[in-house]
Coordinates of C-alpha atoms in Angstrom, one line a residue:
Chain A
X1175 CA 78.8 80.0 113.2
X1176 CA 75.7 79.4 115.3
X1177 CA 76.3 75.6 115.1
X1178 CA 79.9 76.2 116.2
X1179 CA 78.8 78.2 119.2
X1180 CA 76.2 75.6 120.2
X1181 CA 78.9 72.9 120.0
X1182 CA 81.2 74.9 122.2
X1183 CA 78.4 75.4 124.7
X1184 CA 77.6 71.7 124.7
X1185 CA 81.2 70.8 125.3
X1186 CA 81.2 73.2 128.3
X1187 CA 78.4 71.4 130.1
X1188 CA 80.3 68.2 131.0
X1189 CA 83.3 70.3 132.0
X1190 CA 81.1 72.3 134.4
X1191 CA 79.7 69.1 135.8
X1192 CA 83.2 67.7 136.4
X1193 CA 84.2 70.9 138.0
X1194 CA 81.3 70.7 140.4
X1195 CA 82.2 67.2 141.3
X1196 CA 85.8 68.2 142.0
X1197 CA 84.7 71.2 144.1
X1198 CA 82.5 68.9 146.2
X1199 CA 85.1 66.2 146.6
X1200 CA 88.0 68.5 147.4
X1201 CA 86.1 70.1 150.3
X1202 CA 85.0 66.7 151.7
X1203 CA 88.4 65.1 151.3
X1204 CA 90.1 67.8 153.3
X1205 CA 90.7 66.9 156.9
X1206 CA 88.8 68.4 159.8
X1207 CA 85.2 68.3 161.1
X1208 CA 83.0 71.2 160.1
X1209 CA 80.7 70.7 163.0
X1210 CA 83.5 71.3 165.6
X1211 CA 83.2 75.1 165.0
X1212 CA 79.4 75.2 165.2
X1213 CA 78.9 73.0 168.2
X1214 CA 80.3 73.5 171.7
X1215 CA 83.2 71.2 172.5
X1216 CA 81.1 69.3 175.1
X1217 CA 78.1 68.7 172.9
X1218 CA 76.5 65.3 173.4
X1219 CA 76.1 62.7 170.6
X1220 CA 72.4 63.4 170.1
X1221 CA 73.1 67.0 169.4
X1222 CA 75.9 66.1 167.0
X1223 CA 73.7 63.6 165.2
X1224 CA 70.8 66.1 165.0
X1225 CA 73.1 68.8 163.6
X1226 CA 74.6 66.3 161.1
X1227 CA 71.2 65.4 159.9
X1228 CA 70.2 69.1 159.6
X1229 CA 73.1 69.7 157.1
X1230 CA 72.7 66.3 155.4
X1231 CA 76.2 65.3 156.6
X1232 CA 74.9 61.9 157.8
X1233 CA 74.2 60.8 154.2
X1234 CA 76.8 58.9 152.1
X1235 CA 79.0 61.1 149.9
X1236 CA 77.4 60.4 146.5
X1237 CA 74.0 61.1 148.0
X1238 CA 75.3 64.3 149.5
X1239 CA 76.8 65.4 146.2
X1240 CA 73.6 64.6 144.3
X1241 CA 71.5 66.6 146.8
X1242 CA 73.9 69.5 146.7
X1243 CA 73.9 69.5 142.9
X1244 CA 70.1 69.5 142.5
X1245 CA 69.9 72.3 145.0
X1246 CA 72.7 74.3 143.3
X1247 CA 71.0 73.9 139.9
X1248 CA 67.8 75.3 141.3
X1249 CA 69.8 78.2 142.7
X1250 CA 70.0 77.0 146.4
X1251 CA 73.5 76.9 147.6
X1252 CA 72.5 76.2 151.2
X1253 CA 73.0 78.2 154.3
X1254 CA 76.4 79.4 155.7
X1255 CA 77.2 77.5 158.8
X1256 CA 79.1 80.5 160.3
X1257 CA 76.7 83.3 159.6
X1258 CA 73.4 81.5 159.1
X1259 CA 72.7 83.6 155.9
X1260 CA 72.0 82.0 152.5
X1261 CA 75.2 81.3 150.7
X1262 CA 73.7 82.7 147.5
X1263 CA 73.4 86.2 148.9
X1264 CA 76.8 86.0 150.5
X1265 CA 78.4 85.1 147.2
X1266 CA 76.4 87.6 145.2
X1267 CA 77.4 90.4 147.5
X1268 CA 81.1 89.4 147.4
X1269 CA 81.0 88.8 143.7
X1270 CA 79.9 92.4 143.0
X1271 CA 83.0 93.6 144.8
X1272 CA 85.3 91.1 143.1
X1273 CA 84.0 91.5 139.6
X1274 CA 84.4 95.2 139.8
X1275 CA 88.0 94.9 141.1
X1276 CA 88.8 92.2 138.6
X1277 CA 87.3 94.3 135.8
X1278 CA 89.5 97.3 136.5
X1279 CA 92.5 95.0 137.1
X1280 CA 91.8 93.2 133.8
X1281 CA 91.6 96.3 131.8
X1282 CA 94.8 97.5 133.4
X1283 CA 96.6 94.2 132.8
X1284 CA 95.3 93.9 129.3
X1285 CA 96.2 97.4 128.2
X1286 CA 99.6 97.4 129.8
X1287 CA 100.4 93.8 128.7
X1288 CA 99.3 94.1 125.1
X1289 CA 101.0 97.5 124.7
X1290 CA 104.3 96.4 126.2
X1291 CA 104.2 93.0 124.5
X1292 CA 103.6 94.5 121.0
X1293 CA 106.3 97.1 121.4
X1294 CA 108.8 94.5 122.7
X1295 CA 107.9 92.1 119.9
X1296 CA 108.2 94.8 117.2
X1297 CA 111.5 96.0 118.5
X1298 CA 112.7 92.5 119.3
X1299 CA 116.3 92.5 120.7
X1300 CA 116.6 96.3 121.2
X1301 CA 116.8 98.3 124.5
X1302 CA 113.0 98.9 124.5
X1303 CA 112.5 95.1 124.3
X1304 CA 114.9 94.5 127.2
X1305 CA 113.2 97.1 129.4
X1306 CA 109.7 95.8 128.6
X1307 CA 110.8 92.2 129.3
X1308 CA 112.4 93.3 132.6
X1309 CA 109.1 94.9 133.6
X1310 CA 107.2 91.8 132.6
X1311 CA 109.4 89.5 134.6
X1312 CA 109.1 91.7 137.7
X1313 CA 105.3 91.6 137.3
X1314 CA 105.3 87.8 137.1
X1315 CA 107.8 87.2 139.9
X1316 CA 106.9 89.7 142.6
X1317 CA 104.6 88.0 145.1
X1318 CA 101.1 89.6 145.3
X1319 CA 101.0 90.1 149.0
X1320 CA 104.5 91.6 149.0
X1321 CA 103.8 94.0 146.2
X1322 CA 100.5 94.9 147.9
X1323 CA 102.2 95.7 151.2
X1324 CA 105.0 97.7 149.5
X1325 CA 102.4 99.8 147.7
X1326 CA 100.5 100.4 150.9
X1327 CA 103.7 101.5 152.7
X1328 CA 104.6 103.9 149.9
X1329 CA 101.2 105.3 148.9
X1330 CA 99.2 105.0 152.1
X1331 CA 101.6 105.2 154.9
X1332 CA 104.3 107.5 153.6
X1333 CA 102.6 109.6 151.0
X1334 CA 99.1 109.3 152.4
X1335 CA 97.5 109.5 149.0
X1336 CA 95.3 106.5 149.0
X1337 CA 93.4 104.4 151.7
X1338 CA 95.3 101.3 152.8
X1339 CA 92.4 98.9 153.2
X1340 CA 88.6 98.3 153.1
X1341 CA 86.1 99.3 150.5
X1342 CA 84.6 102.6 151.8
X1343 CA 81.2 103.3 153.0
X1344 CA 79.0 103.2 149.9
X1345 CA 79.0 102.8 146.1
X1346 CA 80.3 106.2 145.1
X1347 CA 83.2 107.6 143.1
X1348 CA 85.0 107.7 146.5
X1349 CA 85.2 103.9 146.3
X1350 CA 87.5 104.1 143.3
X1351 CA 90.2 105.4 145.6
X1352 CA 90.0 102.2 147.6
X1353 CA 90.4 100.2 144.4
X1354 CA 93.5 101.7 143.0
X1355 CA 96.1 99.8 145.0
X1356 CA 94.4 96.4 145.0
X1357 CA 93.8 96.8 141.2
X1358 CA 97.4 97.5 140.5
X1359 CA 98.6 94.7 142.7
X1360 CA 96.2 92.3 141.1
X1361 CA 97.0 93.4 137.5
X1362 CA 100.8 93.0 137.9
X1363 CA 101.0 89.3 137.2
X1364 CA 98.6 89.1 134.2
X1365 CA 100.2 92.2 132.8
X1366 CA 103.6 90.4 133.0
X1367 CA 102.4 87.2 131.5
X1368 CA 100.4 88.9 128.8
X1369 CA 103.4 91.0 127.9
X1370 CA 105.6 87.9 127.5
X1371 CA 103.1 86.0 125.5
X1372 CA 102.2 88.9 123.2
X1373 CA 105.9 89.7 122.7
X1374 CA 106.7 86.1 121.6
X1375 CA 103.6 86.0 119.4
X1376 CA 104.3 89.3 117.6
X1377 CA 108.0 88.5 117.1
X1378 CA 107.0 85.0 115.8
X1379 CA 104.4 86.5 113.4
X1380 CA 106.8 89.1 112.1
X1381 CA 109.3 86.3 111.2
X1382 CA 106.7 84.6 109.0
X1383 CA 107.1 84.5 105.2
X1384 CA 103.8 86.1 104.6
X1385 CA 104.9 89.3 106.4
X1386 CA 107.8 89.5 103.8
X1387 CA 105.2 88.9 101.1
X1388 CA 103.1 91.7 102.5
X1389 CA 106.1 94.0 102.3
X1390 CA 106.8 92.8 98.7
X1391 CA 103.3 93.9 97.9
X1392 CA 104.1 97.4 99.0
X1393 CA 101.7 97.6 101.9
X1394 CA 102.4 100.4 104.5
X1395 CA 103.8 99.6 107.9
X1396 CA 100.3 100.4 109.4
X1397 CA 98.6 97.9 107.1
X1398 CA 101.2 95.2 107.9
X1399 CA 100.7 95.9 111.6
X1400 CA 97.0 95.2 111.2
X1401 CA 97.8 91.8 109.6
X1402 CA 100.2 91.0 112.4
X1403 CA 97.6 91.9 115.0
X1404 CA 94.9 89.8 113.4
X1405 CA 97.3 86.8 113.3
X1406 CA 98.5 87.2 116.8
X1407 CA 95.0 87.9 118.2
X1408 CA 93.6 84.3 118.6
X1409 CA 96.5 83.0 120.8
X1410 CA 96.7 86.3 122.7
X1411 CA 93.0 86.0 123.5
X1412 CA 93.4 82.5 124.8
X1413 CA 96.3 83.7 127.1
X1414 CA 94.3 86.7 128.2
X1415 CA 91.2 84.7 128.9
X1416 CA 93.0 82.3 131.1
X1417 CA 94.8 85.1 132.9
X1418 CA 91.5 86.9 133.6
X1419 CA 90.1 83.6 135.0
X1420 CA 93.1 83.4 137.4
X1421 CA 92.5 87.0 138.2
X1422 CA 88.9 86.3 139.4
X1423 CA 90.0 83.3 141.5
X1424 CA 93.5 84.4 142.4
X1425 CA 92.6 87.4 144.3
X1426 CA 92.4 85.7 147.7
X1427 CA 95.7 87.0 148.9
X1428 CA 95.2 90.5 147.5
X1429 CA 91.7 90.8 148.9
X1430 CA 93.0 89.6 152.2
X1431 CA 95.9 92.1 152.3
X1432 CA 93.6 95.0 151.4
X1433 CA 90.5 93.7 153.3
X1434 CA 88.5 94.0 150.1
X1435 CA 85.1 92.3 150.7
X1436 CA 85.2 90.1 147.6
X1437 CA 85.0 86.4 146.9
X1438 CA 88.7 86.0 147.8
X1439 CA 88.2 87.3 151.3
X1440 CA 85.0 85.3 151.5
X1441 CA 86.9 82.2 150.5
X1442 CA 89.6 82.9 153.0
X1443 CA 87.0 83.3 155.8
X1444 CA 85.1 80.2 154.7
X1445 CA 88.3 78.1 154.8
X1446 CA 89.3 79.3 158.2
X1447 CA 85.9 78.7 159.6
X1448 CA 85.4 75.4 157.8
X1449 CA 82.1 76.8 156.4
X1450 CA 81.5 74.0 153.9
X1451 CA 78.4 75.2 152.1
X1452 CA 79.9 78.6 151.7
X1453 CA 83.3 77.2 150.6
X1454 CA 81.7 74.8 148.1
X1455 CA 79.5 77.5 146.7
X1456 CA 82.2 80.0 146.3
X1457 CA 84.7 77.7 144.7
X1458 CA 82.0 76.4 142.3
X1459 CA 81.0 79.9 141.2
X1460 CA 84.6 80.9 140.6
X1461 CA 85.3 77.7 138.7
X1462 CA 82.2 78.2 136.6
X1463 CA 83.3 81.8 135.8
X1464 CA 86.6 80.2 134.6
X1465 CA 84.7 77.8 132.4
X1466 CA 82.6 80.6 131.0
X1467 CA 85.6 82.7 130.2
X1468 CA 87.2 79.8 128.3
X1469 CA 83.9 79.3 126.5
X1470 CA 84.0 82.9 125.5
X1471 CA 87.6 82.6 124.3
X1472 CA 86.6 79.6 122.2
X1473 CA 83.7 81.5 120.6
X1474 CA 85.7 84.7 119.9
X1475 CA 88.9 83.1 118.5
X1476 CA 87.5 82.0 115.1
X1477 CA 86.3 85.5 114.5
X1478 CA 90.0 86.3 114.0
X1479 CA 91.3 83.0 112.6
X1480 CA 88.8 81.1 110.4
X1481 CA 91.0 77.9 110.5
X1482 CA 90.0 77.4 114.1
X1483 CA 86.3 76.7 113.3
X1484 CA 87.3 73.2 112.1
X1485 CA 88.8 71.8 115.2
Chain B
X1202 CA 117.2 111.1 88.3
X1203 CA 118.1 110.4 84.7
X1204 CA 115.5 110.6 82.0
X1205 CA 114.5 107.2 80.9
X1206 CA 114.3 106.5 77.2
X1207 CA 112.7 103.5 75.5
X1208 CA 116.1 102.2 74.3
X1209 CA 117.4 101.7 77.8
X1210 CA 116.7 98.4 79.4
X1211 CA 113.8 98.2 81.9
X1212 CA 116.1 96.8 84.6
X1213 CA 119.8 97.2 84.8
X1214 CA 121.8 95.5 87.6
X1215 CA 125.4 96.3 88.0
X1216 CA 127.9 94.6 90.4
X1217 CA 125.1 93.7 92.8
X1218 CA 126.7 92.2 95.9
X1219 CA 124.8 90.9 98.9
X1220 CA 126.4 89.9 102.2
X1221 CA 124.7 88.3 105.2
X1222 CA 125.9 88.4 108.8
X1223 CA 125.5 84.8 110.1
X1224 CA 126.4 83.0 113.3
X1225 CA 129.4 81.6 111.5
X1226 CA 130.6 85.0 110.3
X1227 CA 129.9 87.1 107.2
X1228 CA 129.1 85.4 103.9
X1229 CA 128.8 86.7 100.4
X1230 CA 125.5 85.4 99.0
X1231 CA 125.8 87.4 95.8
X1232 CA 129.1 88.4 94.2
X1233 CA 129.0 91.2 91.7
X1234 CA 126.0 90.2 89.7
X1235 CA 125.4 92.2 86.5
X1236 CA 122.6 91.9 83.9
X1237 CA 120.1 93.8 81.9
X1238 CA 116.5 93.1 81.2
X1239 CA 114.5 94.6 78.4
X1240 CA 110.8 95.4 78.4
X1241 CA 108.7 92.2 78.0
X1242 CA 111.8 90.0 78.1
X1243 CA 111.9 86.8 80.1
X1244 CA 115.1 85.9 81.9
X1245 CA 115.5 82.4 83.3
X1246 CA 117.7 82.2 86.4
X1247 CA 119.0 78.6 86.7
X1248 CA 121.2 77.1 89.4
X1249 CA 121.3 74.8 92.4
X1250 CA 119.9 75.5 95.8
X1251 CA 122.0 78.1 97.5
X1252 CA 123.4 79.6 94.3
X1253 CA 121.8 82.9 95.0
X1254 CA 118.8 82.9 92.8
X1255 CA 116.2 83.7 95.5
X1256 CA 118.6 86.3 97.0
X1257 CA 118.8 88.1 93.7
X1258 CA 115.0 88.3 93.5
X1259 CA 114.7 89.5 97.1
X1260 CA 117.4 92.0 96.6
X1261 CA 115.5 93.4 93.6
X1262 CA 112.6 94.1 95.9
X1263 CA 114.8 94.9 98.9
X1264 CA 112.9 92.5 101.1
X1265 CA 116.0 90.8 102.6
X1266 CA 116.2 91.1 106.4
X1267 CA 117.5 94.6 106.9
X1268 CA 119.6 94.1 110.1
X1269 CA 121.6 91.2 108.8
X1270 CA 122.1 92.2 105.1
X1271 CA 124.5 94.5 103.3
X1272 CA 123.8 95.4 99.7
X1273 CA 126.1 97.2 97.3
X1274 CA 126.2 97.8 93.6
X1275 CA 123.3 99.3 91.7
X1276 CA 119.8 98.3 90.6
X1277 CA 118.3 100.7 88.1
X1278 CA 114.6 100.2 87.3
X1279 CA 113.6 102.5 84.5
X1280 CA 116.6 104.6 85.4
X1281 CA 115.6 104.9 89.1
X1282 CA 118.1 103.7 91.6
X1283 CA 116.2 101.1 93.7
X1284 CA 118.9 100.9 96.4
X1285 CA 118.5 104.7 97.0
X1286 CA 114.7 104.7 97.3
X1287 CA 113.3 106.1 100.6
X1288 CA 110.9 104.0 102.6
X1289 CA 107.8 105.5 101.0
X1290 CA 109.1 105.4 97.4
X1291 CA 110.1 101.8 98.1
X1292 CA 106.6 100.9 99.2
X1293 CA 105.1 102.4 96.0
X1294 CA 107.6 100.5 93.9
X1295 CA 107.0 97.1 95.5
X1296 CA 103.9 95.4 94.2
X1297 CA 103.2 98.2 91.7
X1298 CA 106.3 98.4 89.5
X1299 CA 107.7 95.0 90.5
X1300 CA 105.7 92.1 91.9
X1301 CA 106.8 88.8 93.1
X1302 CA 105.3 85.3 93.1
X1303 CA 106.6 83.3 96.0
X1304 CA 107.8 79.7 96.1
X1305 CA 105.2 78.6 98.7
X1306 CA 101.8 80.1 98.2
X1307 CA 100.7 78.5 101.5
X1308 CA 103.3 80.5 103.4
X1309 CA 103.1 83.7 101.3
X1310 CA 99.4 84.4 101.8
X1311 CA 98.2 85.8 105.2
X1312 CA 96.2 82.8 106.5
X1313 CA 93.5 84.9 108.3
X1314 CA 92.4 87.2 105.4
X1315 CA 90.4 86.0 102.4
X1316 CA 92.2 85.8 99.1
X1317 CA 89.9 88.4 97.6
X1318 CA 90.5 90.8 100.4
X1319 CA 94.3 90.4 100.0
X1320 CA 94.2 91.1 96.3
X1321 CA 91.9 94.1 96.8
X1322 CA 94.0 95.5 99.6
X1323 CA 97.0 95.6 97.3
X1324 CA 95.0 97.2 94.5
X1325 CA 93.6 99.9 96.8
X1326 CA 97.1 100.6 98.1
X1327 CA 98.6 101.3 94.7
X1328 CA 95.7 102.4 92.5
X1329 CA 93.9 104.6 95.1
X1330 CA 90.6 103.2 93.9
X1331 CA 87.4 102.3 95.9
X1332 CA 87.2 98.9 97.6
X1333 CA 84.4 98.0 95.2
X1334 CA 86.5 98.7 92.2
X1335 CA 89.4 96.8 93.8
X1336 CA 87.2 93.7 94.5
X1337 CA 86.0 93.9 90.9
X1338 CA 89.7 93.9 89.8
X1339 CA 90.4 90.9 92.1
X1340 CA 87.5 89.0 90.5
X1341 CA 88.8 89.9 87.0
X1342 CA 92.3 88.6 88.0
X1343 CA 91.0 85.3 89.4
X1344 CA 89.1 84.8 86.2
X1345 CA 92.3 85.7 84.2
X1346 CA 94.2 82.9 86.0
X1347 CA 91.3 80.6 85.3
X1348 CA 90.1 79.8 88.8
X1349 CA 86.7 78.1 88.4
X1350 CA 83.7 79.9 90.0
X1351 CA 86.0 82.8 90.7
X1352 CA 83.3 84.9 92.3
X1353 CA 82.8 82.5 95.3
X1354 CA 86.6 81.9 95.5
X1355 CA 87.0 85.6 96.4
X1356 CA 85.7 84.8 99.8
X1357 CA 87.9 81.8 100.3
X1358 CA 90.6 81.8 102.9
X1359 CA 94.0 80.5 101.6
X1360 CA 93.6 77.2 103.5
X1361 CA 90.3 76.5 101.6
X1362 CA 92.1 76.3 98.3
X1363 CA 94.2 73.5 96.8
X1364 CA 97.9 74.1 96.3
X1365 CA 97.6 74.7 92.6
X1366 CA 94.7 77.1 93.0
X1367 CA 96.6 79.0 95.7
X1368 CA 99.5 79.5 93.4
X1369 CA 97.1 80.8 90.6
X1370 CA 95.6 83.2 93.2
X1371 CA 99.2 84.3 94.0
X1372 CA 99.8 85.0 90.3
X1373 CA 96.5 86.9 90.2
X1374 CA 97.7 88.9 93.2
X1375 CA 101.1 89.6 91.7
X1376 CA 99.6 90.8 88.4
X1377 CA 96.7 92.7 89.9
X1378 CA 98.5 96.1 89.7
X1379 CA 99.9 95.4 86.2
X1380 CA 103.6 95.4 87.2
X1381 CA 106.3 96.1 84.6
X1382 CA 108.5 93.4 86.0
X1383 CA 107.3 90.1 87.5
X1384 CA 109.6 88.0 89.7
X1385 CA 108.7 84.4 89.8
X1386 CA 110.7 82.6 92.5
X1387 CA 110.5 78.9 91.8
X1388 CA 106.7 79.3 91.5
X1389 CA 106.1 75.6 90.9
X1390 CA 108.5 73.9 93.2
X1391 CA 105.9 73.3 95.9
X1392 CA 103.3 71.9 93.5
X1393 CA 102.4 68.4 92.2
X1394 CA 104.1 67.5 88.9
X1395 CA 100.8 67.7 86.9
X1396 CA 99.9 71.0 88.4
X1397 CA 103.4 72.4 87.8
X1398 CA 102.9 72.1 84.0
X1399 CA 99.5 73.8 84.1
X1400 CA 100.9 76.7 86.2
X1401 CA 103.9 77.1 83.9
X1402 CA 101.8 77.1 80.8
X1403 CA 99.5 79.6 82.4
X1404 CA 102.4 81.9 83.3
X1405 CA 103.9 81.7 79.8
X1406 CA 100.5 82.6 78.3
X1407 CA 99.9 85.5 80.7
X1408 CA 103.4 86.8 80.0
X1409 CA 102.7 86.8 76.3
X1410 CA 99.3 88.4 76.8
X1411 CA 100.2 91.1 79.3
X1412 CA 103.8 91.6 78.1
X1413 CA 105.5 92.3 81.4
X1414 CA 109.2 91.5 81.8
X1415 CA 109.8 88.4 83.9
X1416 CA 112.6 86.9 85.8
X1417 CA 111.9 83.2 86.3
X1418 CA 113.9 81.4 88.9
X1419 CA 114.1 77.6 88.5
X1420 CA 116.4 74.8 89.1
X1421 CA 114.6 72.9 86.3
X1422 CA 116.5 73.4 83.0
X1423 CA 113.5 72.1 81.0
X1424 CA 111.2 74.7 82.5
X1425 CA 113.8 77.4 81.8
X1426 CA 114.0 76.3 78.2
X1427 CA 110.2 76.4 77.9
X1428 CA 109.6 79.9 79.2
X1429 CA 112.8 82.0 78.8
X1430 CA 114.2 84.3 76.1
X1431 CA 117.5 84.4 77.8
X1432 CA 119.0 82.4 80.7
X1433 CA 121.6 83.1 83.3
X1434 CA 123.3 80.2 85.1
X1435 CA 124.3 80.9 88.7
X1436 CA 126.9 79.2 90.8
X1437 CA 127.9 80.1 94.4
X1438 CA 126.5 83.6 94.2
X1439 CA 127.9 84.4 90.7
X1440 CA 126.5 84.4 87.2
X1441 CA 128.8 81.9 85.4
X1442 CA 127.0 82.0 82.0
X1443 CA 124.4 84.1 80.3
X1444 CA 123.0 84.2 76.8
X1445 CA 119.9 83.4 74.7
X1446 CA 118.1 80.4 76.0
X1447 CA 118.5 78.5 72.7
X1448 CA 122.3 79.1 72.7
X1449 CA 123.1 78.4 76.3
X1450 CA 120.9 75.3 76.6
X1451 CA 122.0 73.9 73.3
X1452 CA 125.8 74.5 73.6
X1453 CA 126.7 75.6 77.1
X1454 CA 130.2 77.3 77.3
X1455 CA 130.9 77.2 81.0
X1456 CA 131.9 73.8 82.5
X1457 CA 129.4 74.1 85.3
X1458 CA 126.5 74.9 82.8
X1459 CA 127.6 71.9 80.8
X1460 CA 127.5 69.7 83.9
X1461 CA 124.2 71.1 85.0
X1462 CA 122.6 70.3 81.6
X1463 CA 124.0 66.9 81.3
X1464 CA 123.0 66.0 84.8
X1465 CA 119.3 66.6 84.1
X1466 CA 116.9 64.0 82.7
X1467 CA 116.0 66.5 80.0
X1468 CA 119.6 66.7 78.7
X1469 CA 120.2 62.9 78.6
X1470 CA 118.9 60.7 75.8
X1471 CA 117.0 57.5 76.6
X1472 CA 119.3 54.7 77.7
X1473 CA 122.2 57.1 78.2
X1474 CA 123.7 57.4 81.6
X1475 CA 122.8 60.7 83.5
X1476 CA 126.1 62.4 84.5
X1477 CA 126.2 63.9 87.9
X1478 CA 128.6 66.7 88.8
X1479 CA 131.1 65.3 91.3
X1480 CA 131.3 67.0 94.7
X1481 CA 129.1 69.5 96.4
X1482 CA 128.4 73.2 95.9
X1483 CA 130.9 75.2 98.1
X1484 CA 130.1 76.5 101.6
X1485 CA 129.5 80.2 101.2
X1486 CA 131.2 80.9 104.5
X1487 CA 134.3 79.0 103.2
X1488 CA 134.7 79.8 99.5
X1489 CA 137.5 78.3 97.5
X1490 CA 140.0 80.8 96.1
X1491 CA 139.7 81.7 92.5
X1492 CA 136.9 80.1 90.5
X1493 CA 134.3 78.7 92.9
X1494 CA 133.6 75.8 90.6
X1495 CA 137.3 74.8 90.1
X1496 CA 137.4 72.1 92.9
X1497 CA 134.6 70.2 91.0
X1498 CA 135.7 71.1 87.5
X1499 CA 137.1 68.3 85.3
X1500 CA 138.9 70.9 83.2
X1501 CA 140.4 73.0 86.0
X1502 CA 144.0 74.2 85.6
X1503 CA 146.2 75.4 88.4
X1504 CA 145.5 79.0 87.3
X1505 CA 141.8 78.5 88.0
X1506 CA 142.6 78.6 91.7
X1507 CA 144.2 82.0 91.5
X1508 CA 141.8 84.3 89.6
X1509 CA 138.1 84.8 89.8
X1510 CA 137.2 84.8 86.1
X1511 CA 135.3 87.8 84.8
X1512 CA 132.4 87.3 82.4
X1513 CA 133.9 87.2 78.9
X1514 CA 132.0 87.4 75.6
X1515 CA 131.5 84.1 73.8
X1516 CA 129.6 85.2 70.8
X1517 CA 126.7 87.7 70.3
X1518 CA 124.9 88.5 73.5
X1519 CA 126.6 85.6 75.3
X1520 CA 129.1 85.6 78.1
X1521 CA 130.7 83.1 80.3
X1522 CA 133.0 83.4 83.4
X1523 CA 135.7 80.8 82.8
X1524 CA 139.3 81.4 81.9
X1525 CA 139.1 78.5 79.4
X1526 CA 136.2 80.0 77.6
X1527 CA 136.6 79.5 73.9
X1528 CA 138.8 76.5 74.3
X1529 CA 135.9 74.8 76.2
X1530 CA 133.1 75.5 73.7
X1531 CA 133.0 72.6 71.3

């Protein structure tokens, strides 16, 4: 097992490097001049050159990437062009908010998705299955921002139960109220996708010969259920891991709708302001979280299915 | 529930009929099967693919897909009506009174639990003992089926074993709760030829040693002759001939049984031409009228198309379902 984990970690390193390169390139390939926002429109060439040199933008791209990478590895993500504050502290602050929101949304999506999926898979083809599948499809197809706005209209505007936007004044139980609507909005899609995958997995596993063999041994329905769960778990974990990764990064629209001060909102601001260091840093951190989640999935899967250790 | 006496057979099947709903309409997979099985007796069930051998086995354990299956007739195991068992009683009956060895051990084991755990789990379920005792039993069983270094094999996952070893482990699992009846559904079909013989010899030895009644499904007449006291020949969901293995295999009465025997390598002498039965087994969704074998039968008469022949006695403990019975037997 330790050898297997070390191997998986070693595989993750080149992936992380490639991710960093893509992050860097994407931002630099996008059109637009980042300096146009910082400098006055009538700035003279000397000022422009000086500012370029200050941010290292006068160097060739590979040199810029290398410089940025060495800095990033040592924990220095540069300074935000727009606010002048270090990118690290901007991201750290936003990440706290996003992680908390993502955590609650994940738990919600995971619990709802697994429950609905298992029930639908077990009662494959019945009315329960049809209802669960309809709920799942709604969750997958309703656009985030639309669902968010509808929830706000119902629960904030009409019923006045929950706040519509923001994150409250301080870290207290009061803040949970602000998280309810964004968390539900965010959880809708992963809940739907997890439901559909788990449903297919459970139905597929139940159709396997070994389940008949377990019945032929006289095991109880509960015992057979445990066998089904352990068989379906590795694939379910892979789907869930990917969904949670999307959840971290895919919260841009939701955080914008609810003005939740997380990485999504930060990313949105950085894009609109062409704040390259902030943009690069945020994308990289989100991408690395994705890589880390996948690594975690790789490590957890063989605990359920020993055949996976060989691959 | 009727009192069970030692003189009654262990298993008594009467007019067992199994129908499936399929996309192409309902089919009758088993048509009024009747047979008895005594304690410790070995019955060989022979026939081509699709003749209903496996369906018979699965019906005895009631593990056919519930939604698509209709079962009628009666299955009495020690006088208890298996078809009337409630869910709980059924779960205690399966694996404990009657155990099954599946055709494909690689599909019949749960791939994500160790073999030892799967045997122990079944023992704990039926014998209400501790897990330690159950693992001890699992080890004892693996040794009984002669798996080398059985102790370390307990912790093997099914994919870590060879095909032959997996089937031995499957036998160990089936016998772990000392069932009174063992169902072996083509237990060697998925194995290499050399391993097949080992597994069959092992099964025969274990049967003699432990004395459980056994139904052995095979399409291999040689294997059936090797292991069975009695044989039943199935065709298109019906039993066409039944009797002691020696009688039936030496001088089959039913034309299909004769064809089946002469079409196997075992039946033919060296240098002799192996005779194949002309035609194909009938489509169960589109059965011929009368005797299902009549379209392929060299001895068919016009009358064969009109009546489904009932099993008729052809000597002591022998029956055949053919209207020409008696005139056919040489």
